[in-house]
XYZ file of C-alpha atoms in Angstrom:
338
model
C 22.471 -39.793 26.737
C 24.600 -38.796 29.771
C 25.274 -35.110 30.776
C 28.677 -34.425 29.139
C 26.998 -35.931 25.845
C 24.108 -33.408 26.426
C 25.960 -30.439 27.041
C 28.324 -31.358 23.740
C 25.128 -31.963 21.532
C 23.620 -28.461 22.964
C 26.752 -26.724 21.949
C 26.750 -28.101 18.415
C 22.841 -27.572 17.880
C 23.190 -23.822 19.194
C 26.107 -23.052 16.792
C 24.988 -25.167 13.752
C 23.407 -21.893 12.328
C 26.577 -19.886 12.331
C 29.377 -22.566 11.386
C 29.690 -24.862 8.215
C 30.005 -28.801 8.413
C 33.578 -28.757 8.574
C 33.841 -26.432 11.423
C 31.324 -27.999 13.069
C 33.452 -31.010 13.116
C 36.400 -29.429 14.474
C 34.243 -27.788 17.249
C 32.885 -31.291 18.106
C 36.536 -32.766 18.218
C 37.511 -29.741 20.587
C 34.583 -30.166 22.816
C 35.125 -33.820 23.301
C 38.889 -33.122 24.237
C 37.969 -30.322 26.714
C 35.487 -32.281 28.474
C 37.333 -35.592 28.710
C 38.292 -35.409 32.375
C 35.334 -33.424 33.597
C 32.635 -34.671 35.540
C 29.315 -33.127 35.015
C 25.825 -33.786 36.732
C 22.369 -32.440 35.617
C 18.781 -33.203 36.933
C 17.242 -33.513 33.460
C 18.401 -34.663 30.020
C 15.763 -33.725 27.693
C 13.545 -30.796 27.360
C 9.989 -31.005 29.267
C 7.321 -30.758 26.773
C 6.650 -33.016 23.726
C 7.323 -30.075 21.086
C 10.630 -29.299 22.794
C 11.648 -32.865 23.012
C 11.097 -33.803 19.364
C 12.539 -30.223 18.160
C 15.706 -30.844 20.180
C 15.968 -34.526 18.539
C 15.438 -33.353 15.157
C 17.893 -30.359 15.410
C 20.406 -32.749 16.831
C 19.874 -34.942 13.887
C 20.101 -32.158 11.579
C 23.372 -30.924 13.219
C 25.289 -34.290 13.511
C 23.842 -36.985 10.950
C 22.104 -34.878 7.893
C 25.453 -33.410 6.846
C 26.736 -36.954 6.353
C 24.077 -37.975 4.188
C 22.991 -36.846 0.700
C 20.260 -34.290 0.165
C 17.690 -36.524 -1.208
C 18.291 -39.001 1.384
C 17.568 -36.459 4.301
C 14.439 -35.059 2.154
C 13.250 -38.668 2.252
C 13.912 -39.031 5.757
C 12.210 -35.691 7.095
C 9.435 -36.582 4.691
C 8.734 -39.642 6.576
C 9.421 -38.700 10.028
C 7.194 -35.480 9.699
C 4.286 -37.699 8.488
C 4.906 -40.186 11.642
C 5.182 -37.265 14.044
C 1.703 -35.825 12.898
C 0.121 -39.480 13.185
C 1.813 -40.464 16.365
C 1.411 -37.572 18.663
C 4.268 -38.809 21.205
C 7.879 -37.720 22.230
C 10.232 -39.609 19.819
C 12.312 -40.906 22.766
C 8.952 -42.834 23.796
C 8.032 -44.377 20.532
C 7.386 -48.308 20.739
C 6.760 -50.970 18.350
C 3.094 -50.748 18.315
C 3.531 -47.116 17.319
C 5.497 -47.998 14.375
C 3.188 -50.812 13.528
C 0.088 -48.489 13.721
C 1.711 -46.291 11.408
C 2.375 -48.735 8.869
C -1.035 -50.332 9.033
C -2.511 -46.728 8.264
C -0.090 -46.343 5.376
C -0.986 -49.807 4.275
C -3.973 -48.585 2.122
C -2.567 -46.340 -0.053
C 1.121 -48.008 -0.534
C 2.620 -51.092 -1.830
C 4.664 -53.420 0.075
C 7.688 -52.006 -1.382
C 6.800 -48.719 -0.444
C 6.027 -49.664 3.174
C 9.377 -51.255 3.377
C 11.216 -47.906 2.557
C 9.193 -46.048 5.043
C 10.002 -48.769 7.666
C 13.791 -48.657 6.582
C 13.561 -44.586 6.854
C 12.454 -44.768 10.366
C 14.528 -47.547 11.441
C 17.481 -45.710 10.245
C 16.519 -42.575 12.153
C 15.814 -44.509 15.279
C 19.287 -46.316 15.041
C 20.760 -42.947 14.931
C 18.764 -42.235 18.196
C 20.141 -45.349 19.833
C 23.745 -44.627 19.039
C 23.146 -41.207 20.361
C 22.129 -42.993 23.334
C 18.749 -40.964 23.380
C 16.809 -44.428 23.381
C 17.992 -47.951 24.505
C 16.277 -49.801 21.650
C 15.150 -49.174 17.924
C 11.552 -49.968 18.022
C 11.738 -50.814 14.338
C 13.846 -53.893 15.153
C 11.262 -56.388 15.783
C 8.965 -55.304 12.708
C 9.611 -57.742 9.668
C 9.723 -56.366 6.420
C 6.562 -56.699 4.112
C 6.895 -59.570 1.597
C 7.624 -58.147 -1.770
C 7.880 -59.824 -5.275
C 11.215 -59.984 -6.745
C 10.952 -58.523 -10.473
C 13.634 -59.096 -13.014
C 16.337 -56.761 -12.959
C 15.440 -53.767 -15.590
C 17.757 -53.222 -18.222
C 18.272 -52.524 -21.988
C 19.053 -55.243 -24.727
C 21.180 -54.193 -27.647
C 18.228 -53.639 -29.608
C 16.983 -51.297 -27.157
C 20.058 -49.110 -27.374
C 19.928 -49.254 -30.833
C 16.547 -47.887 -31.064
C 17.495 -45.339 -28.475
C 20.171 -43.938 -30.693
C 17.364 -43.160 -33.276
C 16.190 -40.173 -30.975
C 19.419 -38.429 -30.816
C 18.764 -35.353 -32.969
C 21.563 -33.301 -30.981
C 25.177 -34.249 -30.906
C 24.991 -34.008 -27.195
C 22.085 -36.526 -27.059
C 24.459 -39.398 -28.354
C 27.167 -37.988 -26.523
C 25.448 -38.451 -23.457
C 23.931 -41.768 -23.900
C 27.134 -43.019 -24.850
C 28.920 -41.307 -21.736
C 25.867 -43.022 -19.528
C 26.661 -46.532 -21.299
C 30.529 -46.542 -20.981
C 30.575 -45.085 -17.430
C 27.657 -46.376 -15.534
C 27.577 -43.054 -13.409
C 24.740 -41.966 -11.227
C 22.858 -38.852 -12.766
C 23.956 -37.132 -9.625
C 27.335 -37.498 -10.515
C 27.355 -36.286 -14.305
C 26.994 -32.743 -13.152
C 30.365 -32.726 -11.434
C 32.327 -33.750 -14.275
C 34.484 -31.323 -16.054
C 35.988 -31.911 -19.459
C 39.547 -31.603 -18.426
C 38.880 -34.448 -15.872
C 38.919 -37.078 -18.898
C 42.180 -38.726 -20.182
C 41.300 -38.657 -23.943
C 44.157 -40.840 -24.441
C 43.435 -43.728 -22.061
C 39.477 -43.054 -21.549
C 40.262 -42.832 -17.650
C 38.030 -40.449 -15.782
C 38.169 -40.475 -11.736
C 34.754 -39.314 -10.541
C 33.490 -38.543 -6.944
C 30.723 -40.976 -5.830
C 27.644 -39.330 -5.017
C 26.534 -42.032 -2.509
C 29.673 -43.308 -1.394
C 31.640 -39.961 -1.077
C 34.713 -41.495 -2.181
C 36.690 -41.135 -5.477
C 36.386 -43.865 -8.012
C 37.686 -44.665 -11.406
C 35.435 -45.321 -14.675
C 36.310 -45.300 -18.410
C 35.194 -44.262 -21.707
C 35.440 -46.537 -24.715
C 36.571 -45.305 -28.345
C 32.839 -45.088 -29.199
C 32.053 -42.598 -26.318
C 34.839 -40.732 -26.891
C 34.460 -40.085 -30.761
C 30.903 -38.750 -29.920
C 32.067 -36.541 -26.903
C 34.890 -35.103 -29.272
C 32.142 -34.180 -31.671
C 30.031 -32.567 -28.906
C 33.100 -30.597 -27.858
C 33.843 -29.424 -31.570
C 30.266 -28.178 -31.839
C 30.730 -26.322 -28.595
C 34.084 -24.869 -29.840
C 35.914 -25.807 -26.493
C 38.927 -27.994 -26.126
C 39.657 -31.147 -24.248
C 41.605 -28.975 -21.645
C 38.708 -26.877 -20.739
C 37.437 -26.476 -17.249
C 33.842 -25.944 -18.504
C 31.345 -29.019 -17.276
C 31.391 -31.851 -19.707
C 27.586 -31.541 -20.459
C 26.098 -27.981 -20.709
C 22.409 -26.614 -21.643
C 21.706 -26.152 -25.299
C 19.820 -22.857 -24.610
C 20.514 -19.939 -22.200
C 23.936 -19.960 -20.447
C 25.521 -22.805 -22.620
C 28.480 -22.821 -20.087
C 26.359 -23.926 -17.457
C 26.416 -27.406 -16.120
C 23.491 -29.744 -17.216
C 22.104 -30.428 -13.555
C 20.605 -33.754 -12.318
C 17.012 -32.776 -13.402
C 18.398 -31.882 -17.032
C 20.188 -35.202 -17.518
C 16.914 -36.941 -16.570
C 14.909 -34.768 -18.909
C 17.320 -35.291 -21.798
C 17.315 -38.814 -21.436
C 13.477 -39.057 -21.379
C 13.301 -36.807 -24.126
C 15.855 -39.006 -26.183
C 13.666 -42.060 -25.609
C 10.144 -40.231 -26.601
C 11.716 -39.322 -29.869
C 12.929 -42.725 -30.273
C 9.443 -44.388 -29.830
C 10.503 -46.234 -26.943
C 7.509 -48.203 -25.613
C 9.331 -48.753 -21.977
C 10.859 -46.497 -19.497
C 14.226 -45.046 -19.995
C 15.881 -43.399 -17.295
C 19.586 -42.422 -16.078
C 19.703 -45.412 -13.633
C 18.837 -47.898 -16.243
C 22.348 -47.481 -17.810
C 23.584 -48.745 -14.574
C 21.673 -51.632 -14.582
C 22.690 -52.477 -18.139
C 26.042 -51.954 -17.699
C 25.974 -54.290 -14.619
C 24.011 -56.910 -16.497
C 26.336 -56.789 -19.410
C 29.225 -57.357 -17.508
C 27.591 -60.620 -15.861
C 26.293 -61.489 -19.380
C 29.855 -61.547 -20.762
C 31.339 -63.564 -18.236
C 32.310 -61.138 -15.325
C 31.229 -61.864 -11.707
C 28.674 -60.064 -9.566
C 31.961 -58.666 -7.662
C 33.540 -57.303 -10.833
C 30.178 -55.518 -11.669
C 29.985 -54.183 -8.027
C 33.521 -52.887 -8.478
C 32.758 -51.090 -11.711
C 29.746 -49.337 -10.488
C 31.652 -48.461 -7.275
C 29.562 -50.403 -4.761
C 31.197 -50.933 -1.468
C 32.407 -54.580 -1.209
C 30.283 -56.577 1.246
C 32.531 -59.132 2.869
C 35.352 -58.331 5.522
C 38.049 -59.474 2.899
C 36.882 -57.189 0.328
C 36.691 -54.059 2.707
C 39.838 -54.409 4.816
C 42.255 -56.788 3.146
C 42.140 -56.729 -0.774
C 43.213 -53.822 -2.947
C 41.914 -53.225 -6.158
C 43.538 -50.518 -8.048
C 42.624 -48.583 -11.430
C 44.344 -51.359 -13.381
C 41.849 -53.912 -12.243
C 38.805 -51.561 -12.941
C 40.098 -50.783 -16.291
C 40.604 -54.817 -16.937
C 36.906 -55.220 -16.098
C 36.217 -52.598 -18.269
C 38.160 -53.707 -21.325
C 36.878 -57.295 -20.682
C 33.191 -56.534 -20.238
C 31.995 -52.971 -20.409
C 33.672 -51.531 -23.906
C 31.686 -51.734 -27.080
C 32.721 -54.522 -29.076
């Protein structure tokens, strides 16, 4: 990190508590332009003490990187990092590969290989960010091989599982929710953002904001899902043009959106009442929809397109445009109820 970058970062960290993320981005751009033709020199590049160094780096991460990540991801990163710093009492810019290996060795006694890989990925992502910020020259995680894990079959529901799940629906919202999840394959964090008026009830088209990709994408509701959602709206006494959330609480403020935890709890309750002897959770619907696309003759790429996964190859990312008609074709061919 050179002096110019250090000054820029110091200003951003100092202003973080006073400005929102959008204004911070504008300030960052202004600073970059203002110092472009200015030469700066400084005798030190980081604070002197261990605590000061680590706090400075964490503050910088919270200012520049964290706002671009989901809240869940940031919490996961911070939890791993705090535990790591407690065990490895060193400045973050002096961490070596052996420090990472020692941390993982200590954690190995109480974690599966899959969990250890998650911890390694969290640390690697953080140190990759430090390398890009020029705080360190190399990522100390780069030389550590992932732990070997056993590939399990993709968890999904068969048609009989879905039929059994319907037996646990005692409220009109229950059936509307599981048909909505089946048809759209949305992440549970995306569901609370949907308003009734977002749905085109003639075509079943719904444009949503991707929780992980931070991009808009199109999904569809089939006739079965629309039927049960309309039944649910009649029960609530609201119209298809209402700006109320699509799914709301059954008790208390009945206009308040069913939040992420509420979506999870509702699906768990439906499965419990249905006497399911397997785990049923919101993400299972995404896995089931993707599996069904492939079972019905669709490709893995088609499944990824419908679920909103980013293309993996250069052609898919930069050269091939796939509009709503393509997504609608995938839906009609492989997703909607027969």
